[in-house]
mmCIF file of C-alpha atoms in Angstrom:
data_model
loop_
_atom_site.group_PDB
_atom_site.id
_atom_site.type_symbol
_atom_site.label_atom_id
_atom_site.label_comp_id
_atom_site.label_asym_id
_atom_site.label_seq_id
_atom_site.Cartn_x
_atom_site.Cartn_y
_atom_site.Cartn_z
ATOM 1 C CA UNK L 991 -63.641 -99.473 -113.514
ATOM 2 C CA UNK L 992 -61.404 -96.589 -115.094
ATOM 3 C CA UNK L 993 -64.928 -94.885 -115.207
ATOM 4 C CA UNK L 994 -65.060 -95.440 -111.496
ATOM 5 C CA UNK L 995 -61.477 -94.447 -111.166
ATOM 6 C CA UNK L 996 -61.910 -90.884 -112.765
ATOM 7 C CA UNK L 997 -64.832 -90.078 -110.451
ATOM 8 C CA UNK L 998 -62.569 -90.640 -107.773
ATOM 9 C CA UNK L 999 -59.912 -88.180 -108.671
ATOM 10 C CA UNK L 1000 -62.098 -85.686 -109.889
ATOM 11 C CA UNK L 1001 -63.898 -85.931 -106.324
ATOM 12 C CA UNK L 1002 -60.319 -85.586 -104.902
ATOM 13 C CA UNK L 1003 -59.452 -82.680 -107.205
ATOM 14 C CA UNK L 1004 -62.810 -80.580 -106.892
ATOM 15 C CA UNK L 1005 -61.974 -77.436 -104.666
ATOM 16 C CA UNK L 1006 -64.578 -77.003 -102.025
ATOM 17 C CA UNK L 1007 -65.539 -73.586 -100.502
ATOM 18 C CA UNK L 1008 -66.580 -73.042 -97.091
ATOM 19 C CA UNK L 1009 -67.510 -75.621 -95.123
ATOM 20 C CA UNK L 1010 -69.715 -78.514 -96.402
ATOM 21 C CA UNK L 1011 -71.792 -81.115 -95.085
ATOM 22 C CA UNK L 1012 -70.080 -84.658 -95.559
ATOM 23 C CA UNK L 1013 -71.110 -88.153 -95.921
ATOM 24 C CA UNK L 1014 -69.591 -88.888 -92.288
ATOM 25 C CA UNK L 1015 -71.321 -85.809 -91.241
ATOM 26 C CA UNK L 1016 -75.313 -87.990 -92.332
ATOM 27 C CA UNK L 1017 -73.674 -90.717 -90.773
ATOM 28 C CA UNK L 1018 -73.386 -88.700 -87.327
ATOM 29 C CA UNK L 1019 -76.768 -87.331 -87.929
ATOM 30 C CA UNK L 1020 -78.209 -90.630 -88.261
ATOM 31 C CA UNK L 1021 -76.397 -92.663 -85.518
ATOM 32 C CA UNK L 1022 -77.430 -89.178 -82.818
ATOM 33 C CA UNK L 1023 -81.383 -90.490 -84.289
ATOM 34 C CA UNK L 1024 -82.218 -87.770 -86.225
ATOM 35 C CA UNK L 1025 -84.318 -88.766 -89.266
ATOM 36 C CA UNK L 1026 -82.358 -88.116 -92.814
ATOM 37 C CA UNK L 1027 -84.316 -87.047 -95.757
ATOM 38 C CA UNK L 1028 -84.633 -89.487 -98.882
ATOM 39 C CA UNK L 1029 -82.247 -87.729 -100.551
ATOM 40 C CA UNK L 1030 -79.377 -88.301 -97.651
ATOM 41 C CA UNK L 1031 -80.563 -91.657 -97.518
ATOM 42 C CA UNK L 1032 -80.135 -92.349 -101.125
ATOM 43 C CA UNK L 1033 -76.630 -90.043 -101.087
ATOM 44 C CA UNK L 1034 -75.310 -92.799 -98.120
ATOM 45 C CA UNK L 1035 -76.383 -95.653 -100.146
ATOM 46 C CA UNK L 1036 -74.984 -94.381 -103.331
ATOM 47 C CA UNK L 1037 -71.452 -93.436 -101.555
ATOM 48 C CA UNK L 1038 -71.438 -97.388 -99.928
ATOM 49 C CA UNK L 1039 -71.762 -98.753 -103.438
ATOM 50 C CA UNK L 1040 -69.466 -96.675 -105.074
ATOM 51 C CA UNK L 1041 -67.208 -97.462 -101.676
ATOM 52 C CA UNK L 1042 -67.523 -101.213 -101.973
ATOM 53 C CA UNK L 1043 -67.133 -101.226 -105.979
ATOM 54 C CA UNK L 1044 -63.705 -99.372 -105.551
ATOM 55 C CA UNK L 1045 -62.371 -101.801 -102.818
ATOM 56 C CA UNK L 1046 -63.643 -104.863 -104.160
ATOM 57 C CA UNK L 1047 -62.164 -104.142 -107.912
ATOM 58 C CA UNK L 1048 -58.565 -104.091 -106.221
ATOM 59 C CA UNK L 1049 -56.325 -106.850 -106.489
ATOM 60 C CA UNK L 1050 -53.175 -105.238 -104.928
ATOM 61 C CA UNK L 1051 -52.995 -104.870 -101.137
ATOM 62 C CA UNK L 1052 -50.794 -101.428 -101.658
ATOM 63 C CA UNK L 1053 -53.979 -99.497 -104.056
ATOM 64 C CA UNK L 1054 -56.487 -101.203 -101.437
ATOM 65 C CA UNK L 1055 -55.018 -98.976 -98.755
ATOM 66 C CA UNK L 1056 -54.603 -96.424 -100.869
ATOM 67 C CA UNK L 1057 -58.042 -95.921 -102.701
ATOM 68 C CA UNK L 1058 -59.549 -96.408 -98.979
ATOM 69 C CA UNK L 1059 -57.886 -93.702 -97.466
ATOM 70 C CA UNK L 1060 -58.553 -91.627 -100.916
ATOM 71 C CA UNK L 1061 -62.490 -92.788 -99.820
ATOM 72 C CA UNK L 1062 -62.002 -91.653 -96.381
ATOM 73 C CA UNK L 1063 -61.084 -88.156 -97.369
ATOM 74 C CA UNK L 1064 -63.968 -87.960 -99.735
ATOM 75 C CA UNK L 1065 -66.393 -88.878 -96.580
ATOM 76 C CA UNK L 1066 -65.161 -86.654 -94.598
ATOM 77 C CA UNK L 1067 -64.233 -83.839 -96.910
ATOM 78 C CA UNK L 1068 -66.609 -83.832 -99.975
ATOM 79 C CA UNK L 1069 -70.089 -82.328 -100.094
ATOM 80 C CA UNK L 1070 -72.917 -85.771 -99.776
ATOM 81 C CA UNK L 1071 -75.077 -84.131 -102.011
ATOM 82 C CA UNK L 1072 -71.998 -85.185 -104.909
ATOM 83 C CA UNK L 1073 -73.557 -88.635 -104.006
ATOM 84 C CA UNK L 1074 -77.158 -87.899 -105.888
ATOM 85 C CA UNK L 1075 -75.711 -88.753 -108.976
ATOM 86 C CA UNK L 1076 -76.919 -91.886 -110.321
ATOM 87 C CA UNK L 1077 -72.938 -91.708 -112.010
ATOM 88 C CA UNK L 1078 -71.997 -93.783 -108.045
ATOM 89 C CA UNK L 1079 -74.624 -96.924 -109.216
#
């Protein structure tokens, strides 16, 4: 889990230039119906594991709130293609 853990900060400390396109950003592409490559599909997947393996490992109410809104920054703020990385399985 700590493993898990530093991933998260270091997505939540990684400076970002420009703008970027997000995991909530293929999630709006997908829902309008437009077709996502195998690599978006596999960057989704690989963010809802990581998502669910965070929330589930938390046995305080207080750092279940707070590591999901820490998640919901990261989908709307952090490049998908960070999601490729078998590191998230």
């Amino acid at each position: 889990m700590e493993g898990k853990l530093a991933i998260l900060n270091n997505l939540l400390t990684k400076k970002q230039h420009g703008l970027v396109v997000s995991i909530n950003d293929l999630r709006d592409k997908e829902f309008s119906g437009i077709k996502l490559s195998s690599e978006e599909k596999y960057a989704l997947s690989n963010y809802d594991k990581y998502r669910l393996s965070i929330l589930n490992a938390q046995t305080d109410e207080e750092k279940f709130h707070h590591h999901y809104r820490q998640l919901q920054v990261i989908a709307n703020l952090s490049d998908w293609r960070e999601f490729l990385s078998d590191d998230f399985n």
